[in-house]
């Protein structure tokens, strides 16, 4: 007898419908799965058999053939366990085949017949066209994100069959309550470091990639983890997009409601290229860059990543997606993320101030060379993070940040920013939202996307600001490429300040300080300024 | 044949470019038999077999015709090491001389015009010298500033300041154009040339590769600057890449040219020791910069001092040893001048309260903007505007996110 069960399989972040055809015929007892199953899919036969038997059904002592159609598509993952088991039951006559019609099934089987959730439930459920989908009960919350009607959950194979046959009720689907967003760390916890705080704010507002350079313990990680809280919430469409990727990657979704918080991913520096970019396995799992889609990718100890792994980041940084090509398939993963990286100034871990480092020159050269120039160039913001001031560390939250008995600086005048305690995330996030809104008025998502050709028109410079940039270019302290990047950052700075009209000197100075020309690349702009091409570019702009 | 129309330097160049021609053979060619030969005579003798060709000895009979290693017709340096089979037999003294002239490369020989007198007097003089630039600078009192390639930033800074101040005082800074200390010394001298004009800033680089082959490659810009403002000298024929045996040989030339050899940093072993030994063999005084006993890069220099080398800590010490007067100028060590500018007297400018506050937060030790904001208690924007103002008027300097009073103690080495 023949039975066909609808299901779906996952390639990349997309589900594809699969028809599971089960044929039970006379012959030597045996069990075969054909149709390009991968290893975990081939194992389905052992799980299905045990689950069928332990659920109180009979395993046919006949020849069982399972075909996964379309046979050209490689199937991976254990999500086909359930349709295979049901197909066997139907083909063997223990279950009426009509009951399976118009329904799709996704789920992994335990040997005792329990249904287990599978990675990618969300895109799998989205892919099936049948009016009703049955998923493991624990995946219902996830499935509900993309489908409201015709969702059924089941906890065990036995109860599922009984529900299909109408002998028992479908398990009650608990309504999803409003999910508490996980709390994120607050910016108010960060003491001092005005420039680094400003860099975070500008990075969030303009989607400028950020590099933090400083010694261990200076608070680079602490700063980076504050960033998701500053970013605006995801739109529902973006949130679904993110949830799909996370589901396909097998990450746990906060059950029930959609998380509107931008994701934050911080892979360890031992990450391989495949882990970072995606690929691997028959179903081509999305990598960390895709899991950080619409959120923050934080690479701590940037220089400890293998250089070739880092260079894979160039395509996603440029195009906002990454294409993984394998023999089985070529898959495009979305990967539009805000890159935040942290590194030491050199291997000895000094604060990088001139003369403080005890590394030899070749050693410093080697350390710098671990991050390639093109990648370094993607960072619009490069900020030195130094050990916070002792007084700022010990100051009570909200109290004045001042070192007791420190000689030198005069007592701060009331009204200076440091006296009001550190700004909490909510205040900064409001400014970020306003800046993003101003960018949207220009028809952009954020100011880092402003093309160079429109800078003059949409971000005019005041005469003073222009003179300032000219001077920096002439002195070789700013490269021609750095000019446009600094200009965009200045626009973000002005947006954050709610400033209208031409960009002022202060905006440009702040952007240059944030741009940190010479940080982590040892002043390459300075030496390259002697190059003819550079001089020409500078001359053409300055004239 | 147009051979006789060539100047003697062309034959000297041709002799030096013969495969296997080393310093010892060249010296023999010119001086063998008591009476010095002219380059033409020497070339004719070698070509005709009256003199043994380079590399010939009892074990290896002379081979004729002689192949001249060609620096490459297309103007690109051809690897001439180990025989240069590709270019053999295709090059002539004329073509070699054309190549040299197109690159402004000059050549001289022992006893020839422009040959440094100090070298000729010493042991093992180079037979032929190639150079680009102004070799007349060697008539100034020459100070060799040498040291390890694996130097510390402090060593680099010392070498930079020695190069800058010695050349400003009228000395010629001789070094090896290598990475590390050598490069910093040259860069210092070039900086003096920028600040004080061509009279100051004399520097001569002695190369182990051909004078038109920058080694290490990342010193290409430095190399060009030294060529333009000083001179680059080499025993190696044009187009020849650096070969390891040439480095000790190069160091002997450095020692032979200098009146004083200053070792800034040296490991327990290293090329600087060749220079020191060559200097001692020539009776050239050796000085060393003392360093921390914990720093591996100062083991060699501290050992030198223990064994009697002169300890120098500043350009003034070196000038005293040479008996030269210091020339006070803008190159005097930063300190009082910068502090004066910081105090408000710089350019007659009276700083406003914000500027004064930022100046108070700055120090000689470089600080980040964050530190300055915290120390001054001013808003970030105001601090940045004030810093830019101060930098423009020379009271502060910012590099790569660090700010300090006056001149920057970092090393702006190319």
JSON list of C-alpha atoms in Angstrom, two decimals, chain A residues 122-240:
[
{"chain": "A", "resi": 122, "resn": "UNK", "atom": "CA", "xyz": [9.29, 28.68, 11.79]},
{"chain": "A", "resi": 123, "resn": "UNK", "atom": "CA", "xyz": [10.43, 28.57, 8.15]},
{"chain": "A", "resi": 124, "resn": "UNK", "atom": "CA", "xyz": [9.21, 24.96, 7.85]},
{"chain": "A", "resi": 125, "resn": "UNK", "atom": "CA", "xyz": [5.69, 25.89, 8.94]},
{"chain": "A", "resi": 126, "resn": "UNK", "atom": "CA", "xyz": [5.79, 28.90, 6.65]},
{"chain": "A", "resi": 127, "resn": "UNK", "atom": "CA", "xyz": [6.68, 26.67, 3.70]},
{"chain": "A", "resi": 128, "resn": "UNK", "atom": "CA", "xyz": [3.79, 24.22, 3.79]},
{"chain": "A", "resi": 129, "resn": "UNK", "atom": "CA", "xyz": [0.66, 24.93, 1.81]},
{"chain": "A", "resi": 130, "resn": "UNK", "atom": "CA", "xyz": [-1.65, 22.43, 3.56]},
{"chain": "A", "resi": 131, "resn": "UNK", "atom": "CA", "xyz": [-4.54, 23.95, 5.53]},
{"chain": "A", "resi": 132, "resn": "UNK", "atom": "CA", "xyz": [-3.42, 22.24, 8.72]},
{"chain": "A", "resi": 133, "resn": "UNK", "atom": "CA", "xyz": [0.07, 21.77, 10.21]},
{"chain": "A", "resi": 134, "resn": "UNK", "atom": "CA", "xyz": [0.92, 19.50, 13.09]},
{"chain": "A", "resi": 135, "resn": "UNK", "atom": "CA", "xyz": [4.06, 20.36, 15.06]},
{"chain": "A", "resi": 136, "resn": "UNK", "atom": "CA", "xyz": [5.47, 19.20, 18.39]},
{"chain": "A", "resi": 137, "resn": "UNK", "atom": "CA", "xyz": [3.51, 20.90, 21.15]},
{"chain": "A", "resi": 138, "resn": "UNK", "atom": "CA", "xyz": [6.62, 22.66, 22.45]},
{"chain": "A", "resi": 139, "resn": "UNK", "atom": "CA", "xyz": [7.15, 24.31, 19.06]},
{"chain": "A", "resi": 140, "resn": "UNK", "atom": "CA", "xyz": [3.64, 25.76, 18.88]},
{"chain": "A", "resi": 141, "resn": "UNK", "atom": "CA", "xyz": [4.70, 29.18, 20.15]},
{"chain": "A", "resi": 142, "resn": "UNK", "atom": "CA", "xyz": [7.33, 29.44, 17.47]},
{"chain": "A", "resi": 143, "resn": "UNK", "atom": "CA", "xyz": [5.02, 28.21, 14.73]},
{"chain": "A", "resi": 144, "resn": "UNK", "atom": "CA", "xyz": [2.38, 30.71, 15.73]},
{"chain": "A", "resi": 145, "resn": "UNK", "atom": "CA", "xyz": [4.72, 33.56, 14.78]},
{"chain": "A", "resi": 146, "resn": "UNK", "atom": "CA", "xyz": [4.08, 32.84, 11.10]},
{"chain": "A", "resi": 147, "resn": "UNK", "atom": "CA", "xyz": [0.76, 31.01, 11.12]},
{"chain": "A", "resi": 148, "resn": "UNK", "atom": "CA", "xyz": [-2.41, 31.66, 13.03]},
{"chain": "A", "resi": 149, "resn": "UNK", "atom": "CA", "xyz": [-4.86, 29.20, 11.46]},
{"chain": "A", "resi": 150, "resn": "UNK", "atom": "CA", "xyz": [-4.80, 25.42, 11.32]},
{"chain": "A", "resi": 151, "resn": "UNK", "atom": "CA", "xyz": [-2.04, 24.85, 13.82]},
{"chain": "A", "resi": 152, "resn": "UNK", "atom": "CA", "xyz": [-2.07, 21.66, 15.84]},
{"chain": "A", "resi": 153, "resn": "UNK", "atom": "CA", "xyz": [0.34, 20.54, 18.47]},
{"chain": "A", "resi": 154, "resn": "UNK", "atom": "CA", "xyz": [0.97, 17.04, 19.70]},
{"chain": "A", "resi": 155, "resn": "UNK", "atom": "CA", "xyz": [3.10, 15.68, 22.48]},
{"chain": "A", "resi": 156, "resn": "UNK", "atom": "CA", "xyz": [3.28, 11.97, 21.60]},
{"chain": "A", "resi": 157, "resn": "UNK", "atom": "CA", "xyz": [2.78, 9.80, 18.53]},
{"chain": "A", "resi": 158, "resn": "UNK", "atom": "CA", "xyz": [0.03, 7.79, 20.23]},
{"chain": "A", "resi": 159, "resn": "UNK", "atom": "CA", "xyz": [-2.02, 10.83, 21.23]},
{"chain": "A", "resi": 160, "resn": "UNK", "atom": "CA", "xyz": [-1.50, 12.34, 17.78]},
{"chain": "A", "resi": 161, "resn": "UNK", "atom": "CA", "xyz": [-2.90, 9.24, 16.06]},
{"chain": "A", "resi": 162, "resn": "UNK", "atom": "CA", "xyz": [-5.85, 9.16, 18.44]},
{"chain": "A", "resi": 163, "resn": "UNK", "atom": "CA", "xyz": [-6.57, 12.82, 17.80]},
{"chain": "A", "resi": 164, "resn": "UNK", "atom": "CA", "xyz": [-6.39, 12.22, 14.05]},
{"chain": "A", "resi": 165, "resn": "UNK", "atom": "CA", "xyz": [-8.82, 9.37, 14.36]},
{"chain": "A", "resi": 166, "resn": "UNK", "atom": "CA", "xyz": [-11.15, 11.51, 16.47]},
{"chain": "A", "resi": 167, "resn": "UNK", "atom": "CA", "xyz": [-10.85, 9.22, 19.45]},
{"chain": "A", "resi": 168, "resn": "UNK", "atom": "CA", "xyz": [-9.25, 11.93, 21.58]},
{"chain": "A", "resi": 169, "resn": "UNK", "atom": "CA", "xyz": [-9.26, 15.68, 21.57]},
{"chain": "A", "resi": 170, "resn": "UNK", "atom": "CA", "xyz": [-6.34, 17.68, 20.23]},
{"chain": "A", "resi": 171, "resn": "UNK", "atom": "CA", "xyz": [-4.25, 18.89, 23.13]},
{"chain": "A", "resi": 172, "resn": "UNK", "atom": "CA", "xyz": [-5.24, 22.30, 24.34]},
{"chain": "A", "resi": 173, "resn": "UNK", "atom": "CA", "xyz": [-3.02, 24.98, 22.84]},
{"chain": "A", "resi": 174, "resn": "UNK", "atom": "CA", "xyz": [-2.08, 27.41, 25.57]},
{"chain": "A", "resi": 175, "resn": "UNK", "atom": "CA", "xyz": [-2.52, 30.98, 24.47]},
{"chain": "A", "resi": 176, "resn": "UNK", "atom": "CA", "xyz": [0.71, 32.86, 24.31]},
{"chain": "A", "resi": 177, "resn": "UNK", "atom": "CA", "xyz": [0.93, 35.47, 26.98]},
{"chain": "A", "resi": 178, "resn": "UNK", "atom": "CA", "xyz": [2.87, 38.68, 26.51]},
{"chain": "A", "resi": 179, "resn": "UNK", "atom": "CA", "xyz": [6.50, 37.78, 26.80]},
{"chain": "A", "resi": 180, "resn": "UNK", "atom": "CA", "xyz": [8.78, 39.76, 29.02]},
{"chain": "A", "resi": 181, "resn": "UNK", "atom": "CA", "xyz": [11.65, 41.12, 27.01]},
{"chain": "A", "resi": 182, "resn": "UNK", "atom": "CA", "xyz": [14.90, 40.03, 28.62]},
{"chain": "A", "resi": 183, "resn": "UNK", "atom": "CA", "xyz": [16.47, 42.94, 30.42]},
{"chain": "A", "resi": 184, "resn": "UNK", "atom": "CA", "xyz": [19.49, 44.46, 28.74]},
{"chain": "A", "resi": 185, "resn": "UNK", "atom": "CA", "xyz": [22.38, 46.05, 30.55]},
{"chain": "A", "resi": 186, "resn": "UNK", "atom": "CA", "xyz": [21.98, 49.76, 31.05]},
{"chain": "A", "resi": 187, "resn": "UNK", "atom": "CA", "xyz": [24.39, 52.39, 29.81]},
{"chain": "A", "resi": 188, "resn": "UNK", "atom": "CA", "xyz": [24.24, 54.12, 33.18]},
{"chain": "A", "resi": 189, "resn": "UNK", "atom": "CA", "xyz": [26.49, 51.35, 34.52]},
{"chain": "A", "resi": 190, "resn": "UNK", "atom": "CA", "xyz": [29.36, 52.55, 32.36]},
{"chain": "A", "resi": 191, "resn": "UNK", "atom": "CA", "xyz": [31.48, 55.01, 34.30]},
{"chain": "A", "resi": 192, "resn": "UNK", "atom": "CA", "xyz": [33.35, 57.80, 32.57]},
{"chain": "A", "resi": 193, "resn": "UNK", "atom": "CA", "xyz": [34.63, 57.20, 29.05]},
{"chain": "A", "resi": 194, "resn": "UNK", "atom": "CA", "xyz": [32.74, 60.05, 27.40]},
{"chain": "A", "resi": 195, "resn": "UNK", "atom": "CA", "xyz": [34.21, 59.46, 23.96]},
{"chain": "A", "resi": 196, "resn": "UNK", "atom": "CA", "xyz": [33.46, 55.74, 23.95]},
{"chain": "A", "resi": 197, "resn": "UNK", "atom": "CA", "xyz": [29.90, 56.40, 25.16]},
{"chain": "A", "resi": 198, "resn": "UNK", "atom": "CA", "xyz": [29.45, 58.91, 22.40]},
{"chain": "A", "resi": 199, "resn": "UNK", "atom": "CA", "xyz": [30.84, 56.39, 19.92]},
{"chain": "A", "resi": 200, "resn": "UNK", "atom": "CA", "xyz": [28.20, 53.85, 20.99]},
{"chain": "A", "resi": 201, "resn": "UNK", "atom": "CA", "xyz": [25.49, 56.42, 20.54]},
{"chain": "A", "resi": 202, "resn": "UNK", "atom": "CA", "xyz": [26.76, 57.44, 17.11]},
{"chain": "A", "resi": 203, "resn": "UNK", "atom": "CA", "xyz": [27.17, 53.80, 16.09]},
{"chain": "A", "resi": 204, "resn": "UNK", "atom": "CA", "xyz": [23.57, 53.08, 17.05]},
{"chain": "A", "resi": 205, "resn": "UNK", "atom": "CA", "xyz": [22.20, 56.19, 15.36]},
{"chain": "A", "resi": 206, "resn": "UNK", "atom": "CA", "xyz": [24.11, 55.99, 12.10]},
{"chain": "A", "resi": 207, "resn": "UNK", "atom": "CA", "xyz": [24.80, 52.24, 11.91]},
{"chain": "A", "resi": 208, "resn": "UNK", "atom": "CA", "xyz": [28.51, 52.98, 11.77]},
{"chain": "A", "resi": 209, "resn": "UNK", "atom": "CA", "xyz": [30.74, 50.02, 12.52]},
{"chain": "A", "resi": 210, "resn": "UNK", "atom": "CA", "xyz": [32.72, 50.49, 15.70]},
{"chain": "A", "resi": 211, "resn": "UNK", "atom": "CA", "xyz": [36.19, 49.37, 16.77]},
{"chain": "A", "resi": 212, "resn": "UNK", "atom": "CA", "xyz": [37.15, 49.66, 20.41]},
{"chain": "A", "resi": 213, "resn": "UNK", "atom": "CA", "xyz": [40.87, 49.57, 21.12]},
{"chain": "A", "resi": 214, "resn": "UNK", "atom": "CA", "xyz": [42.17, 49.32, 24.63]},
{"chain": "A", "resi": 215, "resn": "UNK", "atom": "CA", "xyz": [43.79, 47.20, 27.29]},
{"chain": "A", "resi": 216, "resn": "UNK", "atom": "CA", "xyz": [42.09, 44.29, 28.98]},
{"chain": "A", "resi": 217, "resn": "UNK", "atom": "CA", "xyz": [39.70, 45.33, 31.68]},
{"chain": "A", "resi": 218, "resn": "UNK", "atom": "CA", "xyz": [39.01, 48.76, 30.25]},
{"chain": "A", "resi": 219, "resn": "UNK", "atom": "CA", "xyz": [35.36, 47.89, 29.67]},
{"chain": "A", "resi": 220, "resn": "UNK", "atom": "CA", "xyz": [35.25, 47.18, 25.95]},
{"chain": "A", "resi": 221, "resn": "UNK", "atom": "CA", "xyz": [32.88, 44.24, 26.34]},
{"chain": "A", "resi": 222, "resn": "UNK", "atom": "CA", "xyz": [30.81, 46.18, 28.85]},
{"chain": "A", "resi": 223, "resn": "UNK", "atom": "CA", "xyz": [30.35, 48.96, 26.31]},
{"chain": "A", "resi": 224, "resn": "UNK", "atom": "CA", "xyz": [29.52, 46.63, 23.45]},
{"chain": "A", "resi": 225, "resn": "UNK", "atom": "CA", "xyz": [26.80, 44.78, 25.36]},
{"chain": "A", "resi": 226, "resn": "UNK", "atom": "CA", "xyz": [25.05, 48.13, 25.96]},
{"chain": "A", "resi": 227, "resn": "UNK", "atom": "CA", "xyz": [24.61, 48.70, 22.24]},
{"chain": "A", "resi": 228, "resn": "UNK", "atom": "CA", "xyz": [21.48, 46.57, 21.53]},
{"chain": "A", "resi": 229, "resn": "UNK", "atom": "CA", "xyz": [19.59, 48.61, 24.10]},
{"chain": "A", "resi": 230, "resn": "UNK", "atom": "CA", "xyz": [20.35, 51.78, 22.18]},
{"chain": "A", "resi": 231, "resn": "UNK", "atom": "CA", "xyz": [19.20, 50.47, 18.82]},
{"chain": "A", "resi": 232, "resn": "UNK", "atom": "CA", "xyz": [15.60, 51.13, 17.84]},
{"chain": "A", "resi": 233, "resn": "UNK", "atom": "CA", "xyz": [13.22, 48.17, 18.17]},
{"chain": "A", "resi": 234, "resn": "UNK", "atom": "CA", "xyz": [12.77, 45.94, 15.17]},
{"chain": "A", "resi": 235, "resn": "UNK", "atom": "CA", "xyz": [9.70, 46.37, 13.02]},
{"chain": "A", "resi": 236, "resn": "UNK", "atom": "CA", "xyz": [7.40, 43.28, 13.00]},
{"chain": "A", "resi": 237, "resn": "UNK", "atom": "CA", "xyz": [8.63, 42.39, 9.50]},
{"chain": "A", "resi": 238, "resn": "UNK", "atom": "CA", "xyz": [12.24, 42.62, 10.60]},
{"chain": "A", "resi": 239, "resn": "UNK", "atom": "CA", "xyz": [11.47, 40.64, 13.73]},
{"chain": "A", "resi": 240, "resn": "UNK", "atom": "CA", "xyz": [9.96, 37.80, 11.67]}
]
